[in-house]
Short mmCIF file of C-alpha atoms in Angstrom, two decimals:
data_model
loop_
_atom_site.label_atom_id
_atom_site.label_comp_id
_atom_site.label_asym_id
_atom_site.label_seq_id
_atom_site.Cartn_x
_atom_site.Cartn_y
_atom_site.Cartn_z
CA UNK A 1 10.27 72.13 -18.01
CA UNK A 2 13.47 70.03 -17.47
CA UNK A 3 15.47 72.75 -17.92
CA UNK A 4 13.95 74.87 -15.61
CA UNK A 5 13.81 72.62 -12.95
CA UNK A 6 17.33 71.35 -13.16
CA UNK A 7 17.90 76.05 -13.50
CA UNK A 8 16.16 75.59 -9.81
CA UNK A 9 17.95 73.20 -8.59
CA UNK A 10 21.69 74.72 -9.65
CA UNK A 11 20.34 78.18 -8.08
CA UNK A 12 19.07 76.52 -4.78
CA UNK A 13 22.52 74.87 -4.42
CA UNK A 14 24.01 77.82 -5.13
CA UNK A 15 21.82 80.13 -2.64
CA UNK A 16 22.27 77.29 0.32
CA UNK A 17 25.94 77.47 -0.55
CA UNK A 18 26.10 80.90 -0.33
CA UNK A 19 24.35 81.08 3.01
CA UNK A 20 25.77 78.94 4.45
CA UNK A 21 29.51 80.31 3.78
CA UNK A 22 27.95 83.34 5.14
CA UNK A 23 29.24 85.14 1.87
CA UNK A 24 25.47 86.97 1.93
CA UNK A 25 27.29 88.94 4.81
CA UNK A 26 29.28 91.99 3.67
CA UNK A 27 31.45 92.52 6.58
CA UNK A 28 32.46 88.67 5.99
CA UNK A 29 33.77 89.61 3.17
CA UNK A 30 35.12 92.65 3.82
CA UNK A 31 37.10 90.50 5.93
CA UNK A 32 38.89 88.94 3.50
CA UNK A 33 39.62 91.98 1.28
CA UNK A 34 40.98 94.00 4.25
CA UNK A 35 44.33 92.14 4.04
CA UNK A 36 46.28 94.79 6.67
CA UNK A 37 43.16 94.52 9.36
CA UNK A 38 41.76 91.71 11.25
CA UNK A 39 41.84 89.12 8.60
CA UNK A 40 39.25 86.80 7.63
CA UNK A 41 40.73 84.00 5.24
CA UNK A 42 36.96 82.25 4.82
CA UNK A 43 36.48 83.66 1.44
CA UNK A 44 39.61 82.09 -0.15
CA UNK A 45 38.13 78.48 1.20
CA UNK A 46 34.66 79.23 -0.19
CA UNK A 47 36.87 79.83 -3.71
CA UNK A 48 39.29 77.18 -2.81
CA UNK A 49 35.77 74.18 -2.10
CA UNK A 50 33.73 75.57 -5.40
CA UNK A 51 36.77 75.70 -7.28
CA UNK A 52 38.05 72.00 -6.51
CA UNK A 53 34.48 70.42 -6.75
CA UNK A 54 33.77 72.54 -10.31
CA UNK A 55 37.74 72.05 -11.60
CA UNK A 56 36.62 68.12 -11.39
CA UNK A 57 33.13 67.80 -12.12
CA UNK A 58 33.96 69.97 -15.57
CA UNK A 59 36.32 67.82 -16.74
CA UNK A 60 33.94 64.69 -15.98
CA UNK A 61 31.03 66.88 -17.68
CA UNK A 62 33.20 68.13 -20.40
CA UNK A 63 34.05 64.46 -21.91
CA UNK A 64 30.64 63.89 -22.09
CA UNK A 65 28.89 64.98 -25.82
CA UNK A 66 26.10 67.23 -24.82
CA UNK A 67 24.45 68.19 -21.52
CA UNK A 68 21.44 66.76 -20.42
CA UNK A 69 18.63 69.24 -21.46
CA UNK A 70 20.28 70.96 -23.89
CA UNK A 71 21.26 70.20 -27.41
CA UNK A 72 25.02 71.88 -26.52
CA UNK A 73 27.82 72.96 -23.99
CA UNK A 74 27.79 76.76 -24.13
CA UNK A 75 31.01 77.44 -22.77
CA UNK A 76 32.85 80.85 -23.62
CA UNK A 77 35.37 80.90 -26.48
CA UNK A 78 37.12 84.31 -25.99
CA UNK A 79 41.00 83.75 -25.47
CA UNK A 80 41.82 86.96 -25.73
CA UNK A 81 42.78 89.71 -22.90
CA UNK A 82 41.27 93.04 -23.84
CA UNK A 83 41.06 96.68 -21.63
CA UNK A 84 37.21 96.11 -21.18
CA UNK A 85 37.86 92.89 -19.17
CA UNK A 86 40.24 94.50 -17.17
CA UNK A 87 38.67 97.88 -16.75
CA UNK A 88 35.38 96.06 -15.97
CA UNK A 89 37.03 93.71 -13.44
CA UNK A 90 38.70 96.63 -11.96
CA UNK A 91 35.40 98.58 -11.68
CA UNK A 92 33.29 95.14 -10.13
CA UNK A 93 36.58 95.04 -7.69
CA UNK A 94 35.90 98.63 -6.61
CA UNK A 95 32.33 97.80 -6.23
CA UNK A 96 32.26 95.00 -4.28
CA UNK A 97 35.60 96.49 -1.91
CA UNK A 98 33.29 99.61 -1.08
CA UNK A 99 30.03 97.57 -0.13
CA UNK A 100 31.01 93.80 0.17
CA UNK A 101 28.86 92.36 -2.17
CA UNK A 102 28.49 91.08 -5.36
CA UNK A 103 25.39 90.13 -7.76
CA UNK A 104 25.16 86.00 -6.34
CA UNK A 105 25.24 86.98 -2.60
CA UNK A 106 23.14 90.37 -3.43
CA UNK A 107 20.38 88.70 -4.65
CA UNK A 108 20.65 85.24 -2.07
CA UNK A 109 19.92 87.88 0.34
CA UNK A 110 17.38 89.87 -1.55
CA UNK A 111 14.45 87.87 1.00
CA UNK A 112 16.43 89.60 4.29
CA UNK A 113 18.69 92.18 3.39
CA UNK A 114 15.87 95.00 3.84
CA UNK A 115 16.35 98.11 2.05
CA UNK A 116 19.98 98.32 1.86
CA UNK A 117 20.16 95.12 -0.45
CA UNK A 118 17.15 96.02 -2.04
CA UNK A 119 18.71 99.31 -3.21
CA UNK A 120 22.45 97.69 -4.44
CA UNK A 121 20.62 95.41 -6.40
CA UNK A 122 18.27 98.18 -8.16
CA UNK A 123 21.63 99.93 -8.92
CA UNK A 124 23.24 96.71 -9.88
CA UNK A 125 20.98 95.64 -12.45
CA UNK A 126 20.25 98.85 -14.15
CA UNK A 127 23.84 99.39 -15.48
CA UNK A 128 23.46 95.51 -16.50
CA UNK A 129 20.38 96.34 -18.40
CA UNK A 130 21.37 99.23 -20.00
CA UNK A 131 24.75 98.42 -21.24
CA UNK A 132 23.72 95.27 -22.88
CA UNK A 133 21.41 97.02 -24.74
CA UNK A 134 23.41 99.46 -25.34
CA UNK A 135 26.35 96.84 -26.66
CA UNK A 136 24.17 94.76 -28.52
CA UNK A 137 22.36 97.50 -30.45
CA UNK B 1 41.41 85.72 12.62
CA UNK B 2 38.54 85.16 15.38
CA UNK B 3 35.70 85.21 12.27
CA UNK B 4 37.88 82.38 10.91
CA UNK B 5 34.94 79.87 9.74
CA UNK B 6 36.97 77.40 7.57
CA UNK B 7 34.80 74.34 7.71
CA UNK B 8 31.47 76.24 6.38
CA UNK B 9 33.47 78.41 4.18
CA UNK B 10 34.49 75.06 2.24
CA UNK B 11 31.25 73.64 2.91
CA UNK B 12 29.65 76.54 1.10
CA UNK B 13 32.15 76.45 -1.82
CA UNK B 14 31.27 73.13 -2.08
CA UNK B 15 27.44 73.42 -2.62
CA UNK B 16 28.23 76.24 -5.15
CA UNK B 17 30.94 74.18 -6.81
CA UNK B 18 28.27 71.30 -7.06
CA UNK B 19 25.70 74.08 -8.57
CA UNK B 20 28.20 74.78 -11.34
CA UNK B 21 28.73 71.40 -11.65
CA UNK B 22 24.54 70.50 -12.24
CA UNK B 23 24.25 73.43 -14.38
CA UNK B 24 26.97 72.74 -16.76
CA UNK B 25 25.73 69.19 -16.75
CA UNK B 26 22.68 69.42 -17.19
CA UNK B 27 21.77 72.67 -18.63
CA UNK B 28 25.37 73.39 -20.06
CA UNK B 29 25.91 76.97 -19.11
CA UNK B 30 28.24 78.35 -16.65
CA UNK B 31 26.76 79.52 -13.50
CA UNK B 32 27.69 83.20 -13.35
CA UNK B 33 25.45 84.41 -12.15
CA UNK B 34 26.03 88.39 -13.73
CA UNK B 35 25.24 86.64 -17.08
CA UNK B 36 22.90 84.59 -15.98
CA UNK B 37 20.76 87.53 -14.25
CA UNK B 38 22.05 89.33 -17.29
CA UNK B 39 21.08 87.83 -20.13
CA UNK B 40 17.72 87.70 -18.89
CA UNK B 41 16.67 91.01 -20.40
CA UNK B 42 17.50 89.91 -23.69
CA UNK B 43 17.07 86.02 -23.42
CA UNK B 44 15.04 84.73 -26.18
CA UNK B 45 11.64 83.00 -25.45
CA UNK B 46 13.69 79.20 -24.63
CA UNK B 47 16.34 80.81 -23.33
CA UNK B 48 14.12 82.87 -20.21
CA UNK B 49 13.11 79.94 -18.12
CA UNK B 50 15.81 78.60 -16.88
CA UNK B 51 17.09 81.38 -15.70
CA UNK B 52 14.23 82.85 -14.00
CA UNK B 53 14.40 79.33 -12.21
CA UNK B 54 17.64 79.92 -11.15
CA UNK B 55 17.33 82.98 -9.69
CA UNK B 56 14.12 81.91 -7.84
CA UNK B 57 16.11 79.24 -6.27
CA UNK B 58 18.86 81.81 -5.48
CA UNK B 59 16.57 84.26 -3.65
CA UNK B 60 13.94 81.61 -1.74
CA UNK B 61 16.17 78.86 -1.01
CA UNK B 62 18.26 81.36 1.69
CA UNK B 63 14.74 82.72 2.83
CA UNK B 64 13.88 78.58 3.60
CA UNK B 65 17.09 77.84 5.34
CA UNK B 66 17.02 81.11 7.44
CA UNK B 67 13.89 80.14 8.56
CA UNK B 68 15.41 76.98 10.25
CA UNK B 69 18.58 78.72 11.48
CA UNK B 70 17.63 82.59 11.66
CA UNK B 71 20.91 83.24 12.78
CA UNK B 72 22.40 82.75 8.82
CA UNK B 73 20.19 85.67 7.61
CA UNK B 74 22.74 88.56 8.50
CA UNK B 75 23.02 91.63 5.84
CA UNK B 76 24.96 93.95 8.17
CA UNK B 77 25.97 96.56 5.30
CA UNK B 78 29.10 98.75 7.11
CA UNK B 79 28.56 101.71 4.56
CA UNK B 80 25.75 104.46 3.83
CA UNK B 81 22.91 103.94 1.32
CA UNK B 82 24.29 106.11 -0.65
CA UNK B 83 27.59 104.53 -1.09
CA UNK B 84 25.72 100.96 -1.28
CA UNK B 85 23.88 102.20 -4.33
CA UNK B 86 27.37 103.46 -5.58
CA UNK B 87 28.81 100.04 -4.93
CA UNK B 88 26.29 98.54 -6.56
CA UNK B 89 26.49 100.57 -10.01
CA UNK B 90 30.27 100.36 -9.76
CA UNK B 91 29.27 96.10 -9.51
CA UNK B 92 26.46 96.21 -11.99
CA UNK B 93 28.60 98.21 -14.58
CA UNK B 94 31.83 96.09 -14.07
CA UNK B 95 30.39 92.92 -14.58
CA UNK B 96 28.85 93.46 -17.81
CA UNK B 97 32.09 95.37 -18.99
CA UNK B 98 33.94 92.36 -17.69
CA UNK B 99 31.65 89.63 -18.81
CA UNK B 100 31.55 88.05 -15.34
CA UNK B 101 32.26 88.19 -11.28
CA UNK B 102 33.07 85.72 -8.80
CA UNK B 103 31.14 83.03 -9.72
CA UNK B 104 31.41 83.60 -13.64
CA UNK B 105 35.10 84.05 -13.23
CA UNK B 106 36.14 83.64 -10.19
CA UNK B 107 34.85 79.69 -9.85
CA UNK B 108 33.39 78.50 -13.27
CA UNK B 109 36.27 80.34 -15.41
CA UNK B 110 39.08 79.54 -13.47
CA UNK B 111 38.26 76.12 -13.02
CA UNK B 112 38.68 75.78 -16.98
CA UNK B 113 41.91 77.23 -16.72
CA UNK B 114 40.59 80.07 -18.83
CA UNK B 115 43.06 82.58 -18.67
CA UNK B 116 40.96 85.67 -18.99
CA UNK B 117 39.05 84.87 -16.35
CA UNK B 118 42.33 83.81 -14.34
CA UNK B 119 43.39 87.87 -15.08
CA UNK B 120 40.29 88.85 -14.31
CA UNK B 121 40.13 87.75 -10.76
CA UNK B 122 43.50 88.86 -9.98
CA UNK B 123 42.40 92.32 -10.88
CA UNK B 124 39.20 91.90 -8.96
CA UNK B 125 41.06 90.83 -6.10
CA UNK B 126 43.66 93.37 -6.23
CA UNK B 127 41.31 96.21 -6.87
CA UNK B 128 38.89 95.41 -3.75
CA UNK B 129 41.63 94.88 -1.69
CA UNK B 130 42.85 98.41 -2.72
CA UNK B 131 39.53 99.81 -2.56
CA UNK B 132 39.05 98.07 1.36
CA UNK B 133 42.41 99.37 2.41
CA UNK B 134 41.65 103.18 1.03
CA UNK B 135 38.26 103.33 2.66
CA UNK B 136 39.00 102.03 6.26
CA UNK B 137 42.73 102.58 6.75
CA UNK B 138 43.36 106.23 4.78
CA UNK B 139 39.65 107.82 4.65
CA UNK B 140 39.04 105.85 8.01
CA UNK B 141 35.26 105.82 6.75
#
């Protein structure tokens, strides 16, 4: 119960966050990426605010033995640079260049983005789906 | 510049940097949300509800706000429906080969100075920017 309601609370941060940066609006970001138009630097100070407050509160967190609801930290342990990182990040770049979204600001607009977001997210999370299965089988 | 909105931007970045921050601390995951969205389909029975939660507070707290300011809730998609269901395979397949987008990497992993995730933003970056520049300035779509 704890943990769910502390999974609420990081998600409704995260939403209002979102909205509020105006990230749930593809031409804002769009913006950004098109570096030889009319450019929009917002993005970078979206990046720049969540990646001071999280570079900070981590290593606050991090000192700390366990989290609060849970019996461990499950932080990644890969080190290593392999082609499916970088072929994936290249394909999620391509993505997101050609629309101007990605999965957090997809689904923060799921409740207004009508049909359009409706249908990116259907095509989002089927490859997510299937793949997964498909690497964990 | 004249969409130049740097004190909301950082505002923003701040409430998702303080998400991060809560779910690390108190549910110790990092909040990418690719693997949080994810892993649902094959999250084990204590491993569902949390997530779900998450994601309901993703979608419904935007839906709340908008209805105090309406004029937040804008979703003006530039392209066709059929290139925003490309887009969004191209997004759905990248982040699970890539184990993470610009929350999951771009905030939470770069913040520990991991260095895949570091790589994997630049490429990201430099591969939407590409993408951006082919579409509007050489198709001219």
């Amino acid at each position: 119960m704890k943990r769910a309601l502390s999974g609420l609370i990081a998600g409704a941060l995260f939403g209002a966050g979102l909205l509020v940066s105006q990230m749930t609006n593809p031409p804002k970001v769009l913006a950004f990426l098109d570096i030889t138009g009319d450019w929009d630097p917002s993005l970078a100070f979206v990046m720049g605010g969540a990646l001071l407050v999280t570079f900070i509160g981590y290593r606050l967190i991090l000192k700390r033995k366990t989290p609060l609801f849970e019996p461990h930290f499950r932080l990644p342990t890969r080190s290593d640079i392999d082609i499916r990182l970088l072929l994936g990040a290249g394909i999620f770049g391509v993505g997101w260049g050609l629309v101007g979204l990605c999965p957090g600001p997809a689904l923060a607009s799921a409740s207004f983005g009508g049909t359009a977001v409706t249908i990116f997210i259907i095509c989002m999370l089927i490859p997510m789906v299937i793949i997964r299965r498909f690497l964990s089988a | 510049m004249e969409n130049f909105t740097p004190v909301s931007a950082t505002l923003g970045g701040v409430l998702i940097g303080l998400s991060a921050v809560w779910l690390m601390a108190a549910n110790g995951r990092i909040a990418g949300i690719s693997g949080i969205a994810g892993g649902l389909s094959a999250a084990k029975k204590g491993d569902r509800g949390w997530r779900i939660a998450f994601l309901i507070g993703l979608i419904t707290v935007p839906f709340t706000l908008g209805l105090l300011k309406p004029d937040l809730l804008n979703s003006d998609f530039t392209v066709s429906l059929p290139l925003i269901a490309l887009g969004g395979l191209l997004v759905g397949i990248g982040v699970t080969l890539g184990n993470g987008c610009t929350s999951g990497h771009g905030v939470c992993g770069n913040a520990r100075l991991s260095i895949r995730s570091l790589l994997a933003t630049i490429t990201f970056m430099t591969t939407g920017v590409a993408t951006v520049f082919i579409v509007h300035h050489m198709i001219g779509a």
